[in-house]
mmCIF file with all atom_site columns, C-alpha atoms in Angstrom:
data_model
loop_
_atom_site.group_PDB
_atom_site.id
_atom_site.type_symbol
_atom_site.label_atom_id
_atom_site.label_alt_id
_atom_site.label_comp_id
_atom_site.label_asym_id
_atom_site.label_entity_id
_atom_site.label_seq_id
_atom_site.pdbx_PDB_ins_code
_atom_site.Cartn_x
_atom_site.Cartn_y
_atom_site.Cartn_z
_atom_site.occupancy
_atom_site.B_iso_or_equiv
_atom_site.pdbx_formal_charge
_atom_site.auth_seq_id
_atom_site.auth_comp_id
_atom_site.auth_asym_id
_atom_site.auth_atom_id
_atom_site.pdbx_PDB_model_num
ATOM 1   C CA . UNK A 1 1   ? 37.044 -58.430 5.304   1.00 37.00 ? 1454 UNK A CA 1
ATOM 2   C CA . UNK A 1 2   ? 39.518 -55.526 6.358   1.00 41.00 ? 1455 UNK A CA 1
ATOM 3   C CA . UNK A 1 3   ? 39.209 -52.975 3.103   1.00 49.00 ? 1456 UNK A CA 1
ATOM 4   C CA . UNK A 1 4   ? 38.662 -54.342 -0.976  1.00 49.00 ? 1457 UNK A CA 1
ATOM 5   C CA . UNK A 1 5   ? 42.081 -54.295 -2.116  1.00 50.00 ? 1458 UNK A CA 1
ATOM 6   C CA . UNK A 1 6   ? 43.454 -56.576 0.873   1.00 48.00 ? 1459 UNK A CA 1
ATOM 7   C CA . UNK A 1 7   ? 40.904 -58.315 0.840   1.00 51.00 ? 1460 UNK A CA 1
ATOM 8   C CA . UNK A 1 8   ? 41.425 -59.339 -2.711  1.00 53.00 ? 1461 UNK A CA 1
ATOM 9   C CA . UNK A 1 9   ? 45.387 -59.869 -2.570  1.00 56.00 ? 1462 UNK A CA 1
ATOM 10  C CA . UNK A 1 10  ? 45.885 -63.582 -1.998  1.00 58.00 ? 1463 UNK A CA 1
ATOM 11  C CA . UNK A 1 11  ? 49.146 -63.047 -0.403  1.00 60.00 ? 1464 UNK A CA 1
ATOM 12  C CA . UNK A 1 12  ? 47.227 -62.168 2.282   1.00 59.00 ? 1465 UNK A CA 1
ATOM 13  C CA . UNK A 1 13  ? 45.763 -63.737 5.490   1.00 58.00 ? 1466 UNK A CA 1
ATOM 14  C CA . UNK A 1 14  ? 41.961 -63.590 4.831   1.00 58.00 ? 1467 UNK A CA 1
ATOM 15  C CA . UNK A 1 15  ? 41.860 -62.671 0.503   1.00 60.00 ? 1468 UNK A CA 1
ATOM 16  C CA . UNK A 1 16  ? 38.368 -63.991 0.101   1.00 59.00 ? 1469 UNK A CA 1
ATOM 17  C CA . UNK A 1 17  ? 38.301 -67.586 -2.112  1.00 60.00 ? 1470 UNK A CA 1
ATOM 18  C CA . UNK A 1 18  ? 34.866 -66.344 -3.365  1.00 59.00 ? 1471 UNK A CA 1
ATOM 19  C CA . UNK A 1 19  ? 32.299 -64.424 -3.531  1.00 56.00 ? 1472 UNK A CA 1
ATOM 20  C CA . UNK A 1 20  ? 30.513 -65.513 -0.102  1.00 61.00 ? 1473 UNK A CA 1
ATOM 21  C CA . UNK A 1 21  ? 33.330 -65.082 2.279   1.00 63.00 ? 1474 UNK A CA 1
ATOM 22  C CA . UNK A 1 22  ? 33.130 -61.330 1.120   1.00 61.00 ? 1475 UNK A CA 1
ATOM 23  C CA . UNK A 1 23  ? 31.183 -59.574 4.265   1.00 63.00 ? 1476 UNK A CA 1
ATOM 24  C CA . UNK A 1 24  ? 28.445 -56.888 3.920   1.00 65.00 ? 1477 UNK A CA 1
ATOM 25  C CA . UNK A 1 25  ? 26.539 -56.113 1.238   1.00 68.00 ? 1478 UNK A CA 1
ATOM 26  C CA . UNK A 1 26  ? 29.363 -54.692 -1.490  1.00 69.00 ? 1479 UNK A CA 1
ATOM 27  C CA . UNK A 1 27  ? 28.065 -51.890 -4.751  1.00 80.00 ? 1480 UNK A CA 1
ATOM 28  C CA . UNK A 1 28  ? 27.914 -53.159 -8.036  1.00 83.00 ? 1481 UNK A CA 1
ATOM 29  C CA . UNK A 1 29  ? 30.675 -52.097 -9.316  1.00 83.00 ? 1482 UNK A CA 1
ATOM 30  C CA . UNK A 1 30  ? 32.448 -53.983 -6.397  1.00 81.00 ? 1483 UNK A CA 1
ATOM 31  C CA . UNK A 1 31  ? 31.213 -56.956 -7.172  1.00 82.00 ? 1484 UNK A CA 1
ATOM 32  C CA . UNK A 1 32  ? 31.673 -57.125 -10.763 1.00 85.00 ? 1485 UNK A CA 1
ATOM 33  C CA . UNK A 1 33  ? 35.502 -55.926 -10.199 1.00 82.00 ? 1486 UNK A CA 1
ATOM 34  C CA . UNK A 1 34  ? 36.203 -59.000 -7.513  1.00 80.00 ? 1487 UNK A CA 1
ATOM 35  C CA . UNK A 1 35  ? 34.095 -61.212 -9.966  1.00 85.00 ? 1488 UNK A CA 1
ATOM 36  C CA . UNK A 1 36  ? 36.590 -60.181 -12.224 1.00 85.00 ? 1489 UNK A CA 1
ATOM 37  C CA . UNK A 1 37  ? 39.917 -61.266 -9.451  1.00 81.00 ? 1490 UNK A CA 1
ATOM 38  C CA . UNK A 1 38  ? 38.398 -64.252 -9.159  1.00 83.00 ? 1491 UNK A CA 1
ATOM 39  C CA . UNK A 1 39  ? 38.061 -65.385 -11.976 1.00 85.00 ? 1492 UNK A CA 1
ATOM 40  C CA . UNK A 1 40  ? 41.200 -64.045 -13.788 1.00 84.00 ? 1493 UNK A CA 1
ATOM 41  C CA . UNK A 1 41  ? 43.298 -63.600 -10.870 1.00 82.00 ? 1494 UNK A CA 1
ATOM 42  C CA . UNK A 1 42  ? 43.877 -59.685 -11.980 1.00 81.00 ? 1495 UNK A CA 1
ATOM 43  C CA . UNK A 1 43  ? 42.320 -56.071 -12.492 1.00 80.00 ? 1496 UNK A CA 1
ATOM 44  C CA . UNK A 1 44  ? 42.139 -54.894 -15.980 1.00 81.00 ? 1497 UNK A CA 1
ATOM 45  C CA . UNK A 1 45  ? 41.671 -51.496 -13.758 1.00 76.00 ? 1498 UNK A CA 1
ATOM 46  C CA . UNK A 1 46  ? 45.028 -51.822 -11.561 1.00 73.00 ? 1499 UNK A CA 1
ATOM 47  C CA . UNK A 1 47  ? 46.736 -52.785 -14.780 1.00 74.00 ? 1500 UNK A CA 1
ATOM 48  C CA . UNK A 1 48  ? 46.017 -49.758 -16.625 1.00 68.00 ? 1501 UNK A CA 1
ATOM 49  C CA . UNK A 1 49  ? 46.956 -47.793 -14.213 1.00 64.00 ? 1502 UNK A CA 1
ATOM 50  C CA . UNK A 1 50  ? 50.350 -48.401 -14.849 1.00 63.00 ? 1503 UNK A CA 1
ATOM 51  C CA . UNK A 1 51  ? 50.009 -48.235 -18.134 1.00 59.00 ? 1504 UNK A CA 1
ATOM 52  C CA . UNK A 1 52  ? 52.132 -45.084 -18.987 1.00 79.00 ? 1505 UNK A CA 1
ATOM 53  C CA . UNK A 1 53  ? 49.782 -44.925 -22.367 1.00 85.00 ? 1506 UNK A CA 1
ATOM 54  C CA . UNK A 1 54  ? 46.500 -45.041 -21.338 1.00 83.00 ? 1507 UNK A CA 1
ATOM 55  C CA . UNK A 1 55  ? 48.254 -41.999 -18.477 1.00 84.00 ? 1508 UNK A CA 1
ATOM 56  C CA . UNK A 1 56  ? 49.690 -39.600 -21.245 1.00 88.00 ? 1509 UNK A CA 1
ATOM 57  C CA . UNK A 1 57  ? 45.266 -40.198 -22.707 1.00 92.00 ? 1510 UNK A CA 1
ATOM 58  C CA . UNK A 1 58  ? 43.929 -38.425 -19.453 1.00 91.00 ? 1511 UNK A CA 1
ATOM 59  C CA . UNK A 1 59  ? 46.185 -36.223 -19.558 1.00 90.00 ? 1512 UNK A CA 1
ATOM 60  C CA . UNK A 1 60  ? 44.956 -34.562 -23.000 1.00 93.00 ? 1513 UNK A CA 1
ATOM 61  C CA . UNK A 1 61  ? 41.790 -35.278 -22.413 1.00 94.00 ? 1514 UNK A CA 1
ATOM 62  C CA . UNK A 1 62  ? 42.104 -33.792 -19.127 1.00 93.00 ? 1515 UNK A CA 1
ATOM 63  C CA . UNK A 1 63  ? 43.983 -31.041 -20.777 1.00 93.00 ? 1516 UNK A CA 1
ATOM 64  C CA . UNK A 1 64  ? 40.651 -29.398 -22.523 1.00 95.00 ? 1517 UNK A CA 1
ATOM 65  C CA . UNK A 1 65  ? 38.249 -27.477 -20.976 1.00 93.00 ? 1518 UNK A CA 1
ATOM 66  C CA . UNK A 1 66  ? 35.707 -28.508 -18.892 1.00 94.00 ? 1519 UNK A CA 1
ATOM 67  C CA . UNK A 1 67  ? 36.726 -32.434 -18.997 1.00 95.00 ? 1520 UNK A CA 1
ATOM 68  C CA . UNK A 1 68  ? 37.927 -32.596 -15.650 1.00 93.00 ? 1521 UNK A CA 1
ATOM 69  C CA . UNK A 1 69  ? 39.832 -36.301 -14.527 1.00 92.00 ? 1522 UNK A CA 1
ATOM 70  C CA . UNK A 1 70  ? 36.334 -38.738 -14.100 1.00 94.00 ? 1523 UNK A CA 1
ATOM 71  C CA . UNK A 1 71  ? 35.087 -37.642 -17.744 1.00 95.00 ? 1524 UNK A CA 1
ATOM 72  C CA . UNK A 1 72  ? 39.150 -37.690 -18.690 1.00 95.00 ? 1525 UNK A CA 1
ATOM 73  C CA . UNK A 1 73  ? 39.413 -41.374 -18.026 1.00 94.00 ? 1526 UNK A CA 1
ATOM 74  C CA . UNK A 1 74  ? 34.936 -41.879 -18.400 1.00 94.00 ? 1527 UNK A CA 1
ATOM 75  C CA . UNK A 1 75  ? 36.226 -40.497 -22.328 1.00 96.00 ? 1528 UNK A CA 1
ATOM 76  C CA . UNK A 1 76  ? 39.075 -42.412 -22.479 1.00 95.00 ? 1529 UNK A CA 1
ATOM 77  C CA . UNK A 1 77  ? 37.758 -46.005 -21.143 1.00 94.00 ? 1530 UNK A CA 1
ATOM 78  C CA . UNK A 1 78  ? 35.000 -45.331 -24.391 1.00 95.00 ? 1531 UNK A CA 1
ATOM 79  C CA . UNK A 1 79  ? 37.627 -45.530 -26.401 1.00 95.00 ? 1532 UNK A CA 1
ATOM 80  C CA . UNK A 1 80  ? 38.209 -41.564 -27.360 1.00 95.00 ? 1533 UNK A CA 1
ATOM 81  C CA . UNK A 1 81  ? 41.436 -41.119 -26.486 1.00 94.00 ? 1534 UNK A CA 1
ATOM 82  C CA . UNK A 1 82  ? 42.644 -38.625 -28.481 1.00 94.00 ? 1535 UNK A CA 1
ATOM 83  C CA . UNK A 1 83  ? 41.741 -34.952 -29.639 1.00 94.00 ? 1536 UNK A CA 1
ATOM 84  C CA . UNK A 1 84  ? 41.771 -35.494 -32.965 1.00 95.00 ? 1537 UNK A CA 1
ATOM 85  C CA . UNK A 1 85  ? 39.208 -38.222 -31.617 1.00 96.00 ? 1538 UNK A CA 1
ATOM 86  C CA . UNK A 1 86  ? 36.897 -35.994 -29.399 1.00 95.00 ? 1539 UNK A CA 1
ATOM 87  C CA . UNK A 1 87  ? 36.912 -33.084 -32.030 1.00 95.00 ? 1540 UNK A CA 1
ATOM 88  C CA . UNK A 1 88  ? 35.467 -36.218 -34.811 1.00 95.00 ? 1541 UNK A CA 1
ATOM 89  C CA . UNK A 1 89  ? 32.398 -38.122 -31.749 1.00 94.00 ? 1542 UNK A CA 1
ATOM 90  C CA . UNK A 1 90  ? 31.951 -34.169 -31.623 1.00 93.00 ? 1543 UNK A CA 1
ATOM 91  C CA . UNK A 1 91  ? 31.895 -34.183 -35.929 1.00 93.00 ? 1544 UNK A CA 1
ATOM 92  C CA . UNK A 1 92  ? 29.207 -37.165 -36.235 1.00 94.00 ? 1545 UNK A CA 1
ATOM 93  C CA . UNK A 1 93  ? 27.869 -35.925 -32.621 1.00 92.00 ? 1546 UNK A CA 1
ATOM 94  C CA . UNK A 1 94  ? 28.440 -39.246 -30.842 1.00 94.00 ? 1547 UNK A CA 1
ATOM 95  C CA . UNK A 1 95  ? 29.369 -37.234 -27.627 1.00 92.00 ? 1548 UNK A CA 1
ATOM 96  C CA . UNK A 1 96  ? 27.917 -34.651 -25.588 1.00 92.00 ? 1549 UNK A CA 1
ATOM 97  C CA . UNK A 1 97  ? 29.677 -32.339 -24.986 1.00 94.00 ? 1550 UNK A CA 1
ATOM 98  C CA . UNK A 1 98  ? 28.699 -29.318 -22.607 1.00 94.00 ? 1551 UNK A CA 1
ATOM 99  C CA . UNK A 1 99  ? 28.451 -25.977 -23.795 1.00 95.00 ? 1552 UNK A CA 1
ATOM 100 C CA . UNK A 1 100 ? 32.095 -25.235 -22.710 1.00 95.00 ? 1553 UNK A CA 1
ATOM 101 C CA . UNK A 1 101 ? 33.796 -28.353 -23.117 1.00 95.00 ? 1554 UNK A CA 1
ATOM 102 C CA . UNK A 1 102 ? 32.648 -26.999 -26.779 1.00 94.00 ? 1555 UNK A CA 1
ATOM 103 C CA . UNK A 1 103 ? 34.619 -24.459 -25.782 1.00 94.00 ? 1556 UNK A CA 1
ATOM 104 C CA . UNK A 1 104 ? 37.566 -26.069 -24.490 1.00 94.00 ? 1557 UNK A CA 1
ATOM 105 C CA . UNK A 1 105 ? 37.943 -28.589 -27.310 1.00 94.00 ? 1558 UNK A CA 1
ATOM 106 C CA . UNK A 1 106 ? 37.903 -25.713 -30.075 1.00 94.00 ? 1559 UNK A CA 1
ATOM 107 C CA . UNK A 1 107 ? 40.138 -23.392 -29.007 1.00 94.00 ? 1560 UNK A CA 1
ATOM 108 C CA . UNK A 1 108 ? 42.445 -26.281 -27.065 1.00 93.00 ? 1561 UNK A CA 1
ATOM 109 C CA . UNK A 1 109 ? 45.723 -25.588 -28.307 1.00 92.00 ? 1562 UNK A CA 1
ATOM 110 C CA . UNK A 1 110 ? 45.124 -21.299 -27.895 1.00 90.00 ? 1563 UNK A CA 1
ATOM 111 C CA . UNK A 1 111 ? 43.571 -22.185 -24.275 1.00 88.00 ? 1564 UNK A CA 1
ATOM 112 C CA . UNK A 1 112 ? 47.348 -23.653 -23.398 1.00 85.00 ? 1565 UNK A CA 1
ATOM 113 C CA . UNK A 1 113 ? 49.327 -21.466 -26.262 1.00 88.00 ? 1566 UNK A CA 1
ATOM 114 C CA . UNK A 1 114 ? 51.193 -19.547 -22.027 1.00 88.00 ? 1567 UNK A CA 1
ATOM 115 C CA . UNK A 1 115 ? 49.709 -15.417 -22.766 1.00 87.00 ? 1568 UNK A CA 1
ATOM 116 C CA . UNK A 1 116 ? 52.737 -12.814 -22.065 1.00 90.00 ? 1569 UNK A CA 1
ATOM 117 C CA . UNK A 1 117 ? 52.572 -10.490 -18.818 1.00 91.00 ? 1570 UNK A CA 1
ATOM 118 C CA . UNK A 1 118 ? 52.950 -7.917  -21.233 1.00 92.00 ? 1571 UNK A CA 1
ATOM 119 C CA . UNK A 1 119 ? 49.930 -8.578  -23.149 1.00 92.00 ? 1572 UNK A CA 1
ATOM 120 C CA . UNK A 1 120 ? 48.061 -9.664  -19.875 1.00 92.00 ? 1573 UNK A CA 1
ATOM 121 C CA . UNK A 1 121 ? 48.717 -5.887  -18.700 1.00 93.00 ? 1574 UNK A CA 1
ATOM 122 C CA . UNK A 1 122 ? 47.957 -4.384  -21.950 1.00 94.00 ? 1575 UNK A CA 1
ATOM 123 C CA . UNK A 1 123 ? 44.559 -6.045  -21.869 1.00 94.00 ? 1576 UNK A CA 1
ATOM 124 C CA . UNK A 1 124 ? 43.730 -5.102  -17.931 1.00 94.00 ? 1577 UNK A CA 1
ATOM 125 C CA . UNK A 1 125 ? 45.046 -1.874  -18.327 1.00 95.00 ? 1578 UNK A CA 1
ATOM 126 C CA . UNK A 1 126 ? 42.133 -1.216  -21.725 1.00 96.00 ? 1579 UNK A CA 1
ATOM 127 C CA . UNK A 1 127 ? 39.703 -3.393  -19.557 1.00 96.00 ? 1580 UNK A CA 1
ATOM 128 C CA . UNK A 1 128 ? 39.644 -0.332  -16.604 1.00 96.00 ? 1581 UNK A CA 1
ATOM 129 C CA . UNK A 1 129 ? 40.256 1.983   -19.216 1.00 96.00 ? 1582 UNK A CA 1
ATOM 130 C CA . UNK A 1 130 ? 36.277 1.127   -20.482 1.00 95.00 ? 1583 UNK A CA 1
ATOM 131 C CA . UNK A 1 131 ? 35.363 0.539   -17.863 1.00 95.00 ? 1584 UNK A CA 1
ATOM 132 C CA . UNK A 1 132 ? 35.981 3.678   -15.813 1.00 95.00 ? 1585 UNK A CA 1
ATOM 133 C CA . UNK A 1 133 ? 34.286 5.553   -19.824 1.00 94.00 ? 1586 UNK A CA 1
ATOM 134 C CA . UNK A 1 134 ? 30.914 4.109   -18.436 1.00 89.00 ? 1587 UNK A CA 1
#
């Protein structure tokens, strides 16, 4: 078997007809995906990639500071598909967040608001002034 996606493509020669046809020891998750494909003829994961709603949810959850793409996918797949659901889950203690993620969730809107260049320059000048006075 070449690559697993090719092995599962019904239009490709040498497509798997049974799990036992696979060469080499696939991992547990790969076996689950192959079983799903053989039983249903499709892959929920592959079909979800074309769903724009799913992608928007991943993007929104992933915009929280401290939540990367892998965690965002995991959270959305667990049903936490919006900021409101994430905040509710945090309040109820259903999801454990790191300190950075908690700050990102609490300050989400603030962190996404662009800071004007003049304001950044004023802050930098103040930091220099205080640092030089020490």
